[in-house]
Each structure stands twice: as structure tokens, then as C-alpha cells.
Amino acid sequence: GNALGDGASSALGRLVSESLHLHSLVLSDNKLGQLSAATLADGLRSRSCVLTELDISWNMLLPPGVAALAAGLRHNTTLLVLDMSWNGAGAQGGVALAEVFTRNKSLRSLKAAHNGIGTAAAVVMAHALGKGGNRGLTALDLSDNPLGRAGVQALMRSLGENDSLVSVNLLNADLAIGSGMTGTSPAVLQAFDPNEPQGIYNLDLSAPWDRWVACKLRDLSIRKREPWRAASYDAGDEQVHWSWRSTREWSEKFAVPTSGQLRLEYVRATPRARGTTHYCLRLDDAAQREVAQLLWARARAEACENWQNETLDGQPLELNEDARVGWVVPEAGCLELDYVTYDQFYEGHYRLDLAAPVERAIACKLQERFLSDDGVGFVRPTL
């Protein structure tokens, strides 16, 4: 290294963002810190960035620096190889780095050895690399990190669902160490599933894993229009209680705080899948394009039918609610999708005083419905 330090951060940022010929950059062992990480992140975000390989190993980015660099990587489309071993990412940086894979589809190789990355980051990474997740990454090095048994197990399960990763290094991943975060047990880490988020949550927003869960619940709530119930936020000197309407307004306008206690019940409002049909359509063929147009029109018109896992020429289509408005089926390319139809689904939460005749009658009616209809179930009943 050349001991550049953060004094060269501004020049490095311009180099990455403005150079039209720089494809490989080695900054290993240069005493780079958080300021350099932030300027490099800005460079990676730039649309003029052409960098394909970056070695920033053996520096002093630490958790905030790794998190800043990860934020830039989420919007980068050129970088293929990244080595950021020996940078002290810790829990915060590890979770931020793991989240990169939910957005970045271009990175092919990541080395993050010797970074103090714990169970929480491993579980987040497993969610991103598992079924329906990132398929760009082909090589991953998490050696010599305290991933913990639960973290390694989660990663191994995701590998069974991932057909693109061909090299994974978990050498010396310490199985004896837990989550790497105070108060977060491996059992809790494994309990959260973004595909089945319903449940009661008590989240410490100062803990990276808990805050990641809160951000996921916020995003799911907005995207799927699924409510939070009995939601409250306690920051010590501030206590706020939300109804569904105000929770939604808060989640759309306000970032999840970095401290405080968030309590909520997440209610599943999405219908249960009844059937799924996979389509692979060549859009330059008039007949197949017409099929795609009919499927799109039907999914837009029917509340209980939808597209899932859409790709065009292998690249995911980001058809969120905003993107769906005015979207037109392209005239060329290979469109793949799962067309899903649902049963109608309703869910209600009841708190009944069985000593009161009217409320006991309601409980009896619910029991009668439960016994007579296989499609009805009780979730988390308590007495």
C-alpha cells in the first residue's frame, strides 16, 4: 500500500466516477477510512462509472464505512469483482453488505473474509441468495467470520435453492459464536421469513438485524398493502401509537429510526395461492406477444390474479405499483413469469370476553366455522 489515507478521498471519488478507461482499481492496505468509503460510493453510483474490479481490502472502513460503500453498490451496474476483506465490517456493515444482493444483479464475485460478519448478516444474505433471489453472484468468500451455526445453516439452505453460485468459501466460519449482536439469538434470527412475515414483533432499532426486519416489514406493508396492528414506537422521551392509516403514512414518508423500540403485529392480507402457471414467451412472435398482452390485461383487471418472478431476457422486471401504471409489453425479448391465481382470503383479529353472552356467541360461531371449513384456521389463539 501507499498509505494514501482519507486525504486522497476526493480524488479517488472523481477517478471512479469520471474516468472512462479505468476498469480495475487496487487500493489495498492504504489506510482508507469512512470518508474514502463515502466518496467511492458516490463514484460507484455515478452513471459514468465503468469500473469492473475493485480491491479495497486491508483498510479501515469499519461498520459505517462498509455501510456507506454498500449503499453505493446497490445502485452500481458495472462492478463485477469486489475484494473488501479485512475492513472490520461488523454487524452493521455486514447486514448492509448483505442487503446489496437484493438490488445489485451485476456483481459476480465478493470477498469479505476477516470482517467480523456475524449470524445476522449471514441470514440476510441467505434470504437474498435463496429462492427467487439474486442470480448474478457466482463466487462468495466469507471465510474467517463469526457466522455462527444458524448463519451457516441459513446459507447452506439458500445454496440448495441457488443455481448460479459455483464457489463459496466458509473456511473457519466460527460456529460457536452467535449472532454477533447483543440480545439477538440464533432462534430469533431464523424466525423471520420475508415470504411469511405475519406475526408479533418487538424490535430494538439500534440492533442492525432488528432494524433490517423493521425496514423489510415497512417495505412489505407498502408494497402488499398489508397492515401493521397495535403499532407503537418508544424512543424513551417519545412514545407514538399508530393506527393502520397513520402507520402507512409514516412508513411512506419516514425512514425507520436508528434507535428506539418498535412493537407491532404484521397481518397477512395477501390471498393464498391457488395455482401457478409458468410462461416463457418470445415477444418478437406475434402470437406469443398477444398471449403476454392478454395475461397482463387480466392480471390488471382481476384482483385475485397476478404476475410473479417476471424477467425479460433474464433480467428482473421491477413492476411495482408505480411501474405498472402505463407499462406496455415490449415488442422483443424473452419474457418469463409465473401467473398466479388466488383464493379469496380474509383475516380478522378477535379479543373476546367469554363471560359476556354476545362475545361468547361470536366465539361459538367462529368455532363452528373453523370445524366446518378446511380453509378456515385460527392463528395464535390465546386464553
mmCIF file of N, CA, C and O in Angstrom, residues 243-332:
data_model
loop_
_atom_site.group_PDB
_atom_site.id
_atom_site.type_symbol
_atom_site.label_atom_id
_atom_site.label_comp_id
_atom_site.label_asym_id
_atom_site.label_seq_id
_atom_site.Cartn_x
_atom_site.Cartn_y
_atom_site.Cartn_z
ATOM 1 N N SER A 243 -52.402 3.915 14.212
ATOM 2 C CA SER A 243 -53.436 3.086 13.593
ATOM 3 C C SER A 243 -52.892 2.667 12.236
ATOM 4 O O SER A 243 -51.838 3.110 11.812
ATOM 5 N N TRP A 244 -53.645 1.804 11.526
ATOM 6 C CA TRP A 244 -53.180 1.353 10.205
ATOM 7 C C TRP A 244 -52.972 2.532 9.274
ATOM 8 O O TRP A 244 -51.978 2.651 8.593
ATOM 9 N N ARG A 245 -53.888 3.472 9.243
ATOM 10 C CA ARG A 245 -53.770 4.591 8.323
ATOM 11 C C ARG A 245 -52.517 5.429 8.634
ATOM 12 O O ARG A 245 -51.725 5.731 7.738
ATOM 13 N N SER A 246 -52.350 5.780 9.897
ATOM 14 C CA SER A 246 -51.194 6.620 10.229
ATOM 15 C C SER A 246 -49.890 5.838 10.108
ATOM 16 O O SER A 246 -48.858 6.397 9.806
ATOM 17 N N THR A 247 -49.909 4.516 10.341
ATOM 18 C CA THR A 247 -48.712 3.702 10.141
ATOM 19 C C THR A 247 -48.289 3.751 8.689
ATOM 20 O O THR A 247 -47.122 3.911 8.361
ATOM 21 N N ARG A 248 -49.251 3.635 7.804
ATOM 22 C CA ARG A 248 -48.926 3.651 6.385
ATOM 23 C C ARG A 248 -48.370 5.009 5.971
ATOM 24 O O ARG A 248 -47.406 5.111 5.226
ATOM 25 N N GLU A 249 -48.982 6.075 6.457
ATOM 26 C CA GLU A 249 -48.477 7.410 6.138
ATOM 27 C C GLU A 249 -47.050 7.574 6.666
ATOM 28 O O GLU A 249 -46.181 8.107 5.987
ATOM 29 N N TRP A 250 -46.820 7.076 7.886
ATOM 30 C CA TRP A 250 -45.479 7.164 8.469
ATOM 31 C C TRP A 250 -44.480 6.372 7.645
ATOM 32 O O TRP A 250 -43.407 6.857 7.311
ATOM 33 N N SER A 251 -44.845 5.141 7.251
ATOM 34 C CA SER A 251 -43.884 4.272 6.578
ATOM 35 C C SER A 251 -43.564 4.760 5.179
ATOM 36 O O SER A 251 -42.500 4.482 4.653
ATOM 37 N N GLU A 252 -44.475 5.497 4.550
ATOM 38 C CA GLU A 252 -44.207 6.001 3.213
ATOM 39 C C GLU A 252 -43.338 7.255 3.233
ATOM 40 O O GLU A 252 -42.620 7.537 2.295
ATOM 41 N N LYS A 253 -43.389 8.018 4.321
ATOM 42 C CA LYS A 253 -42.726 9.315 4.353
ATOM 43 C C LYS A 253 -41.496 9.346 5.249
ATOM 44 O O LYS A 253 -40.674 10.245 5.144
ATOM 45 N N PHE A 254 -41.360 8.363 6.148
ATOM 46 C CA PHE A 254 -40.378 8.490 7.213
ATOM 47 C C PHE A 254 -39.475 7.267 7.240
ATOM 48 O O PHE A 254 -39.957 6.137 7.210
ATOM 49 N N ALA A 255 -38.150 7.491 7.283
ATOM 50 C CA ALA A 255 -37.211 6.377 7.365
ATOM 51 C C ALA A 255 -37.323 5.706 8.731
ATOM 52 O O ALA A 255 -37.632 6.351 9.734
ATOM 53 N N VAL A 256 -37.050 4.418 8.773
ATOM 54 C CA VAL A 256 -37.070 3.699 10.048
ATOM 55 C C VAL A 256 -35.990 4.286 10.949
ATOM 56 O O VAL A 256 -34.837 4.420 10.537
ATOM 57 N N PRO A 257 -36.325 4.683 12.186
ATOM 58 C CA PRO A 257 -35.321 5.277 13.087
ATOM 59 C C PRO A 257 -34.165 4.331 13.354
ATOM 60 O O PRO A 257 -34.268 3.112 13.147
ATOM 61 N N THR A 258 -33.056 4.863 13.831
ATOM 62 C CA THR A 258 -31.874 4.052 14.124
ATOM 63 C C THR A 258 -31.795 3.661 15.596
ATOM 64 O O THR A 258 -30.833 3.015 16.009
ATOM 65 N N SER A 259 -32.772 4.052 16.390
ATOM 66 C CA SER A 259 -32.803 3.652 17.800
ATOM 67 C C SER A 259 -34.251 3.649 18.267
ATOM 68 O O SER A 259 -35.157 4.114 17.565
ATOM 69 N N GLY A 260 -34.462 3.114 19.471
ATOM 70 C CA GLY A 260 -35.823 3.034 19.991
ATOM 71 C C GLY A 260 -36.412 1.643 19.825
ATOM 72 O O GLY A 260 -35.822 0.766 19.197
ATOM 73 N N GLN A 261 -37.590 1.453 20.406
ATOM 74 C CA GLN A 261 -38.246 0.154 20.405
ATOM 75 C C GLN A 261 -39.510 0.222 19.549
ATOM 76 O O GLN A 261 -40.368 1.090 19.759
ATOM 77 N N LEU A 262 -39.616 -0.668 18.570
ATOM 78 C CA LEU A 262 -40.785 -0.727 17.688
ATOM 79 C C LEU A 262 -41.553 -2.012 17.963
ATOM 80 O O LEU A 262 -40.983 -3.108 17.904
ATOM 81 N N ARG A 263 -42.834 -1.873 18.278
ATOM 82 C CA ARG A 263 -43.689 -3.043 18.528
ATOM 83 C C ARG A 263 -44.849 -3.010 17.544
ATOM 84 O O ARG A 263 -45.449 -1.966 17.318
ATOM 85 N N LEU A 264 -45.171 -4.178 16.997
ATOM 86 C CA LEU A 264 -46.273 -4.227 16.029
ATOM 87 C C LEU A 264 -46.708 -5.670 15.806
ATOM 88 O O LEU A 264 -45.980 -6.619 16.114
ATOM 89 N N GLU A 265 -47.904 -5.812 15.259
ATOM 90 C CA GLU A 265 -48.359 -7.093 14.725
ATOM 91 C C GLU A 265 -48.531 -6.918 13.227
ATOM 92 O O GLU A 265 -49.239 -6.015 12.767
ATOM 93 N N TYR A 266 -47.858 -7.769 12.455
ATOM 94 C CA TYR A 266 -47.972 -7.700 10.992
ATOM 95 C C TYR A 266 -49.046 -8.692 10.560
ATOM 96 O O TYR A 266 -48.981 -9.880 10.862
ATOM 97 N N VAL A 267 -50.018 -8.196 9.828
ATOM 98 C CA VAL A 267 -51.175 -9.011 9.440
ATOM 99 C C VAL A 267 -51.089 -9.363 7.966
ATOM 100 O O VAL A 267 -50.929 -8.485 7.116
ATOM 101 N N ARG A 268 -51.198 -10.623 7.683
ATOM 102 C CA ARG A 268 -51.156 -11.099 6.299
ATOM 103 C C ARG A 268 -52.502 -10.857 5.641
ATOM 104 O O ARG A 268 -53.521 -11.402 6.054
ATOM 105 N N ALA A 269 -52.494 -10.021 4.599
ATOM 106 C CA ALA A 269 -53.731 -9.737 3.882
ATOM 107 C C ALA A 269 -53.723 -10.327 2.479
ATOM 108 O O ALA A 269 -54.720 -10.278 1.775
ATOM 109 N N THR A 270 -52.585 -10.890 2.069
ATOM 110 C CA THR A 270 -52.476 -11.444 0.722
ATOM 111 C C THR A 270 -53.244 -12.753 0.620
ATOM 112 O O THR A 270 -53.142 -13.602 1.493
ATOM 113 N N PRO A 271 -54.025 -12.956 -0.436
ATOM 114 C CA PRO A 271 -54.731 -14.228 -0.618
ATOM 115 C C PRO A 271 -53.758 -15.388 -0.745
ATOM 116 O O PRO A 271 -52.621 -15.216 -1.178
ATOM 117 N N ARG A 272 -54.220 -16.561 -0.392
ATOM 118 C CA ARG A 272 -53.398 -17.748 -0.527
ATOM 119 C C ARG A 272 -53.401 -18.228 -1.975
ATOM 120 O O ARG A 272 -54.428 -18.221 -2.645
ATOM 121 N N ALA A 273 -52.237 -18.644 -2.460
ATOM 122 C CA ALA A 273 -52.127 -19.057 -3.857
ATOM 123 C C ALA A 273 -52.956 -20.306 -4.120
ATOM 124 O O ALA A 273 -52.948 -21.251 -3.341
ATOM 125 N N ARG A 274 -53.684 -20.302 -5.231
ATOM 126 C CA ARG A 274 -54.482 -21.455 -5.619
ATOM 127 C C ARG A 274 -53.805 -22.235 -6.730
ATOM 128 O O ARG A 274 -53.863 -23.445 -6.790
ATOM 129 N N GLY A 275 -53.150 -21.517 -7.637
ATOM 130 C CA GLY A 275 -52.480 -22.197 -8.735
ATOM 131 C C GLY A 275 -51.466 -21.282 -9.399
ATOM 132 O O GLY A 275 -51.638 -20.070 -9.429
ATOM 133 N N THR A 276 -50.390 -21.893 -9.912
ATOM 134 C CA THR A 276 -49.336 -21.132 -10.575
ATOM 135 C C THR A 276 -49.000 -21.777 -11.905
ATOM 136 O O THR A 276 -48.809 -22.992 -11.984
ATOM 137 N N THR A 277 -48.931 -20.950 -12.957
ATOM 138 C CA THR A 277 -48.546 -21.420 -14.287
ATOM 139 C C THR A 277 -47.348 -20.618 -14.766
ATOM 140 O O THR A 277 -47.349 -19.388 -14.693
ATOM 141 N N HIS A 278 -46.310 -21.322 -15.214
ATOM 142 C CA HIS A 278 -45.099 -20.644 -15.686
ATOM 143 C C HIS A 278 -45.167 -20.447 -17.195
ATOM 144 O O HIS A 278 -45.508 -21.361 -17.943
ATOM 145 N N TYR A 279 -44.847 -19.227 -17.641
ATOM 146 C CA TYR A 279 -44.841 -18.901 -19.059
ATOM 147 C C TYR A 279 -43.442 -18.457 -19.482
ATOM 148 O O TYR A 279 -42.753 -17.738 -18.757
ATOM 149 N N CYS A 280 -43.037 -18.866 -20.679
ATOM 150 C CA CYS A 280 -41.815 -18.400 -21.322
ATOM 151 C C CYS A 280 -42.208 -17.972 -22.738
ATOM 152 O O CYS A 280 -42.495 -18.826 -23.589
ATOM 153 N N LEU A 281 -42.232 -16.669 -22.995
ATOM 154 C CA LEU A 281 -42.818 -16.129 -24.228
ATOM 155 C C LEU A 281 -41.791 -15.326 -25.014
ATOM 156 O O LEU A 281 -41.124 -14.446 -24.464
ATOM 157 N N ARG A 282 -41.686 -15.619 -26.315
ATOM 158 C CA ARG A 282 -40.838 -14.849 -27.215
ATOM 159 C C ARG A 282 -41.662 -13.692 -27.769
ATOM 160 O O ARG A 282 -42.609 -13.889 -28.531
ATOM 161 N N LEU A 283 -41.322 -12.476 -27.372
ATOM 162 C CA LEU A 283 -42.168 -11.321 -27.685
ATOM 163 C C LEU A 283 -42.046 -10.862 -29.129
ATOM 164 O O LEU A 283 -42.869 -10.057 -29.583
ATOM 165 N N ASP A 284 -41.031 -11.337 -29.873
ATOM 166 C CA ASP A 284 -40.951 -11.000 -31.284
ATOM 167 C C ASP A 284 -41.877 -11.875 -32.124
ATOM 168 O O ASP A 284 -42.052 -11.641 -33.326
ATOM 169 N N ASP A 285 -42.488 -12.877 -31.491
ATOM 170 C CA ASP A 285 -43.514 -13.702 -32.140
ATOM 171 C C ASP A 285 -44.880 -13.092 -31.825
ATOM 172 O O ASP A 285 -45.242 -12.931 -30.655
ATOM 173 N N ALA A 286 -45.629 -12.743 -32.866
ATOM 174 C CA ALA A 286 -46.884 -12.012 -32.687
ATOM 175 C C ALA A 286 -47.864 -12.770 -31.792
ATOM 176 O O ALA A 286 -48.528 -12.176 -30.932
ATOM 177 N N ALA A 287 -47.966 -14.081 -31.978
ATOM 178 C CA ALA A 287 -48.923 -14.876 -31.195
ATOM 179 C C ALA A 287 -48.528 -14.909 -29.724
ATOM 180 O O ALA A 287 -49.375 -14.745 -28.835
ATOM 181 N N GLN A 288 -47.232 -15.099 -29.455
ATOM 182 C CA GLN A 288 -46.788 -15.171 -28.063
ATOM 183 C C GLN A 288 -46.874 -13.800 -27.390
ATOM 184 O O GLN A 288 -47.174 -13.706 -26.190
ATOM 185 N N ARG A 289 -46.625 -12.730 -28.152
ATOM 186 C CA ARG A 289 -46.767 -11.398 -27.585
ATOM 187 C C ARG A 289 -48.228 -11.112 -27.246
ATOM 188 O O ARG A 289 -48.540 -10.475 -26.238
ATOM 189 N N GLU A 290 -49.137 -11.616 -28.054
ATOM 190 C CA GLU A 290 -50.563 -11.431 -27.769
ATOM 191 C C GLU A 290 -50.954 -12.159 -26.482
ATOM 192 O O GLU A 290 -51.748 -11.654 -25.683
ATOM 193 N N VAL A 291 -50.375 -13.348 -26.263
ATOM 194 C CA VAL A 291 -50.615 -14.075 -25.014
ATOM 195 C C VAL A 291 -50.145 -13.228 -23.831
ATOM 196 O O VAL A 291 -50.845 -13.096 -22.815
ATOM 197 N N ALA A 292 -48.949 -12.636 -23.955
ATOM 198 C CA ALA A 292 -48.421 -11.792 -22.880
ATOM 199 C C ALA A 292 -49.337 -10.605 -22.618
ATOM 200 O O ALA A 292 -49.595 -10.239 -21.461
ATOM 201 N N GLN A 293 -49.851 -9.991 -23.669
ATOM 202 C CA GLN A 293 -50.746 -8.844 -23.515
ATOM 203 C C GLN A 293 -52.044 -9.247 -22.815
ATOM 204 O O GLN A 293 -52.543 -8.524 -21.936
ATOM 205 N N LEU A 294 -52.577 -10.425 -23.172
ATOM 206 C CA LEU A 294 -53.803 -10.900 -22.532
ATOM 207 C C LEU A 294 -53.566 -11.204 -21.052
ATOM 208 O O LEU A 294 -54.406 -10.886 -20.199
ATOM 209 N N LEU A 295 -52.427 -11.831 -20.750
ATOM 210 C CA LEU A 295 -52.100 -12.132 -19.346
ATOM 211 C C LEU A 295 -51.940 -10.847 -18.539
ATOM 212 O O LEU A 295 -52.368 -10.769 -17.382
ATOM 213 N N TRP A 296 -51.310 -9.839 -19.158
ATOM 214 C CA TRP A 296 -51.110 -8.568 -18.467
ATOM 215 C C TRP A 296 -52.454 -7.877 -18.212
ATOM 216 O O TRP A 296 -52.706 -7.381 -17.116
ATOM 217 N N ALA A 297 -53.309 -7.854 -19.234
ATOM 218 C CA ALA A 297 -54.614 -7.212 -19.084
ATOM 219 C C ALA A 297 -55.448 -7.922 -18.016
ATOM 220 O O ALA A 297 -56.124 -7.267 -17.205
ATOM 221 N N ARG A 298 -55.382 -9.251 -17.981
ATOM 222 C CA ARG A 298 -56.174 -9.999 -16.992
ATOM 223 C C ARG A 298 -55.647 -9.755 -15.579
ATOM 224 O O ARG A 298 -56.424 -9.572 -14.635
ATOM 225 N N ALA A 299 -54.313 -9.743 -15.419
ATOM 226 C CA ALA A 299 -53.726 -9.506 -14.090
ATOM 227 C C ALA A 299 -54.074 -8.115 -13.586
ATOM 228 O O ALA A 299 -54.259 -7.911 -12.377
ATOM 229 N N ARG A 300 -54.180 -7.127 -14.499
ATOM 230 C CA ARG A 300 -54.536 -5.777 -14.091
ATOM 231 C C ARG A 300 -56.010 -5.666 -13.728
ATOM 232 O O ARG A 300 -56.399 -4.852 -12.891
ATOM 233 N N ALA A 301 -56.843 -6.519 -14.357
ATOM 234 C CA ALA A 301 -58.287 -6.405 -14.164
ATOM 235 C C ALA A 301 -58.805 -7.233 -12.998
ATOM 236 O O ALA A 301 -59.805 -6.873 -12.363
ATOM 237 N N GLU A 302 -58.136 -8.359 -12.707
ATOM 238 C CA GLU A 302 -58.634 -9.289 -11.692
ATOM 239 C C GLU A 302 -57.851 -9.129 -10.388
ATOM 240 O O GLU A 302 -56.619 -9.251 -10.381
ATOM 241 N N ALA A 303 -58.558 -8.898 -9.297
ATOM 242 C CA ALA A 303 -57.904 -8.674 -8.004
ATOM 243 C C ALA A 303 -57.185 -9.913 -7.490
ATOM 244 O O ALA A 303 -56.241 -9.810 -6.709
ATOM 245 N N CYS A 304 -57.631 -11.097 -7.904
ATOM 246 C CA CYS A 304 -57.073 -12.339 -7.365
ATOM 247 C C CYS A 304 -56.148 -13.040 -8.359
ATOM 248 O O CYS A 304 -55.937 -14.253 -8.277
ATOM 249 N N GLU A 305 -55.625 -12.295 -9.330
ATOM 250 C CA GLU A 305 -54.672 -12.869 -10.276
ATOM 251 C C GLU A 305 -53.510 -11.895 -10.433
ATOM 252 O O GLU A 305 -53.692 -10.684 -10.414
ATOM 253 N N ASN A 306 -52.288 -12.449 -10.618
ATOM 254 C CA ASN A 306 -51.119 -11.573 -10.634
ATOM 255 C C ASN A 306 -49.945 -12.253 -11.307
ATOM 256 O O ASN A 306 -49.923 -13.476 -11.486
ATOM 257 N N TRP A 307 -48.937 -11.433 -11.692
ATOM 258 C CA TRP A 307 -47.656 -11.938 -12.173
ATOM 259 C C TRP A 307 -46.680 -11.992 -11.010
ATOM 260 O O TRP A 307 -46.706 -11.145 -10.121
ATOM 261 N N GLN A 308 -45.777 -12.977 -11.041
ATOM 262 C CA GLN A 308 -44.683 -13.041 -10.074
ATOM 263 C C GLN A 308 -43.416 -13.487 -10.791
ATOM 264 O O GLN A 308 -43.472 -14.175 -11.807
ATOM 265 N N ASN A 309 -42.253 -13.090 -10.251
ATOM 266 C CA ASN A 309 -40.942 -13.519 -10.751
ATOM 267 C C ASN A 309 -40.763 -13.203 -12.234
ATOM 268 O O ASN A 309 -40.208 -14.007 -12.990
ATOM 269 N N GLU A 310 -41.190 -11.987 -12.633
ATOM 270 C CA GLU A 310 -41.101 -11.623 -14.043
ATOM 271 C C GLU A 310 -39.655 -11.294 -14.420
ATOM 272 O O GLU A 310 -38.966 -10.585 -13.697
ATOM 273 N N THR A 311 -39.188 -11.800 -15.574
ATOM 274 C CA THR A 311 -37.880 -11.434 -16.111
ATOM 275 C C THR A 311 -38.007 -11.179 -17.605
ATOM 276 O O THR A 311 -38.848 -11.794 -18.281
ATOM 277 N N LEU A 312 -37.154 -10.284 -18.120
ATOM 278 C CA LEU A 312 -37.059 -10.021 -19.552
ATOM 279 C C LEU A 312 -35.613 -10.245 -19.953
ATOM 280 O O LEU A 312 -34.718 -9.550 -19.473
ATOM 281 N N ASP A 313 -35.393 -11.237 -20.819
ATOM 282 C CA ASP A 313 -34.033 -11.644 -21.201
ATOM 283 C C ASP A 313 -33.190 -11.940 -19.977
ATOM 284 O O ASP A 313 -32.008 -11.577 -19.895
ATOM 285 N N GLY A 314 -33.800 -12.563 -18.972
ATOM 286 C CA GLY A 314 -33.090 -12.972 -17.768
ATOM 287 C C GLY A 314 -32.921 -11.913 -16.710
ATOM 288 O O GLY A 314 -32.467 -12.206 -15.604
ATOM 289 N N GLN A 315 -33.301 -10.654 -17.006
ATOM 290 C CA GLN A 315 -33.172 -9.566 -16.038
ATOM 291 C C GLN A 315 -34.512 -9.315 -15.359
ATOM 292 O O GLN A 315 -35.539 -9.232 -16.036
ATOM 293 N N PRO A 316 -34.528 -9.185 -14.027
ATOM 294 C CA PRO A 316 -35.799 -8.975 -13.316
ATOM 295 C C PRO A 316 -36.507 -7.706 -13.781
ATOM 296 O O PRO A 316 -35.875 -6.683 -14.024
ATOM 297 N N LEU A 317 -37.817 -7.796 -13.895
ATOM 298 C CA LEU A 317 -38.644 -6.628 -14.186
ATOM 299 C C LEU A 317 -39.153 -6.066 -12.868
ATOM 300 O O LEU A 317 -39.789 -6.779 -12.100
ATOM 301 N N GLU A 318 -38.855 -4.824 -12.598
ATOM 302 C CA GLU A 318 -39.283 -4.186 -11.347
ATOM 303 C C GLU A 318 -40.674 -3.588 -11.539
ATOM 304 O O GLU A 318 -40.840 -2.383 -11.673
ATOM 305 N N LEU A 319 -41.697 -4.445 -11.583
ATOM 306 C CA LEU A 319 -43.062 -3.967 -11.833
ATOM 307 C C LEU A 319 -43.785 -3.721 -10.520
ATOM 308 O O LEU A 319 -44.718 -4.442 -10.144
ATOM 309 N N ASN A 320 -43.340 -2.699 -9.768
ATOM 310 C CA ASN A 320 -44.068 -2.302 -8.564
ATOM 311 C C ASN A 320 -45.317 -1.517 -8.969
ATOM 312 O O ASN A 320 -45.611 -1.336 -10.147
ATOM 313 N N GLU A 321 -46.050 -1.030 -7.987
ATOM 314 C CA GLU A 321 -47.329 -0.365 -8.290
ATOM 315 C C GLU A 321 -47.137 0.838 -9.204
ATOM 316 O O GLU A 321 -47.921 1.076 -10.115
ATOM 317 N N ASP A 322 -46.075 1.624 -8.985
ATOM 318 C CA ASP A 322 -45.844 2.804 -9.815
ATOM 319 C C ASP A 322 -45.472 2.404 -11.239
ATOM 320 O O ASP A 322 -45.933 3.006 -12.208
ATOM 321 N N ALA A 323 -44.607 1.359 -11.358
ATOM 322 C CA ALA A 323 -44.140 0.950 -12.679
ATOM 323 C C ALA A 323 -45.253 0.295 -13.504
ATOM 324 O O ALA A 323 -45.220 0.314 -14.735
ATOM 325 N N ARG A 324 -46.237 -0.299 -12.824
ATOM 326 C CA ARG A 324 -47.309 -0.996 -13.546
ATOM 327 C C ARG A 324 -48.196 -0.033 -14.324
ATOM 328 O O ARG A 324 -48.781 -0.405 -15.346
ATOM 329 N N VAL A 325 -48.325 1.195 -13.823
ATOM 330 C CA VAL A 325 -49.183 2.171 -14.489
ATOM 331 C C VAL A 325 -48.560 2.555 -15.827
ATOM 332 O O VAL A 325 -47.459 3.084 -15.889
ATOM 333 N N GLY A 326 -49.261 2.283 -16.904
ATOM 334 C CA GLY A 326 -48.789 2.658 -18.229
ATOM 335 C C GLY A 326 -47.764 1.714 -18.832
ATOM 336 O O GLY A 326 -47.256 1.975 -19.922
ATOM 337 N N TRP A 327 -47.427 0.586 -18.123
ATOM 338 C CA TRP A 327 -46.444 -0.346 -18.673
ATOM 339 C C TRP A 327 -47.008 -1.056 -19.887
ATOM 340 O O TRP A 327 -48.175 -1.468 -19.903
ATOM 341 N N VAL A 328 -46.188 -1.199 -20.934
ATOM 342 C CA VAL A 328 -46.604 -1.850 -22.176
ATOM 343 C C VAL A 328 -45.694 -3.043 -22.424
ATOM 344 O O VAL A 328 -44.477 -2.966 -22.223
ATOM 345 N N VAL A 329 -46.264 -4.163 -22.860
ATOM 346 C CA VAL A 329 -45.474 -5.349 -23.163
ATOM 347 C C VAL A 329 -44.488 -5.015 -24.280
ATOM 348 O O VAL A 329 -44.890 -4.522 -25.340
ATOM 349 N N PRO A 330 -43.181 -5.243 -24.082
ATOM 350 C CA PRO A 330 -42.186 -4.928 -25.121
ATOM 351 C C PRO A 330 -42.429 -5.719 -26.401
ATOM 352 O O PRO A 330 -43.128 -6.737 -26.406
ATOM 353 N N GLU A 331 -41.827 -5.263 -27.480
ATOM 354 C CA GLU A 331 -42.016 -5.913 -28.775
ATOM 355 C C GLU A 331 -40.971 -6.981 -29.058
ATOM 356 O O GLU A 331 -41.062 -7.678 -30.082
ATOM 357 N N ALA A 332 -39.975 -7.103 -28.208
ATOM 358 C CA ALA A 332 -38.931 -8.102 -28.425
ATOM 359 C C ALA A 332 -38.393 -8.570 -27.080
ATOM 360 O O ALA A 332 -38.609 -7.936 -26.047
#
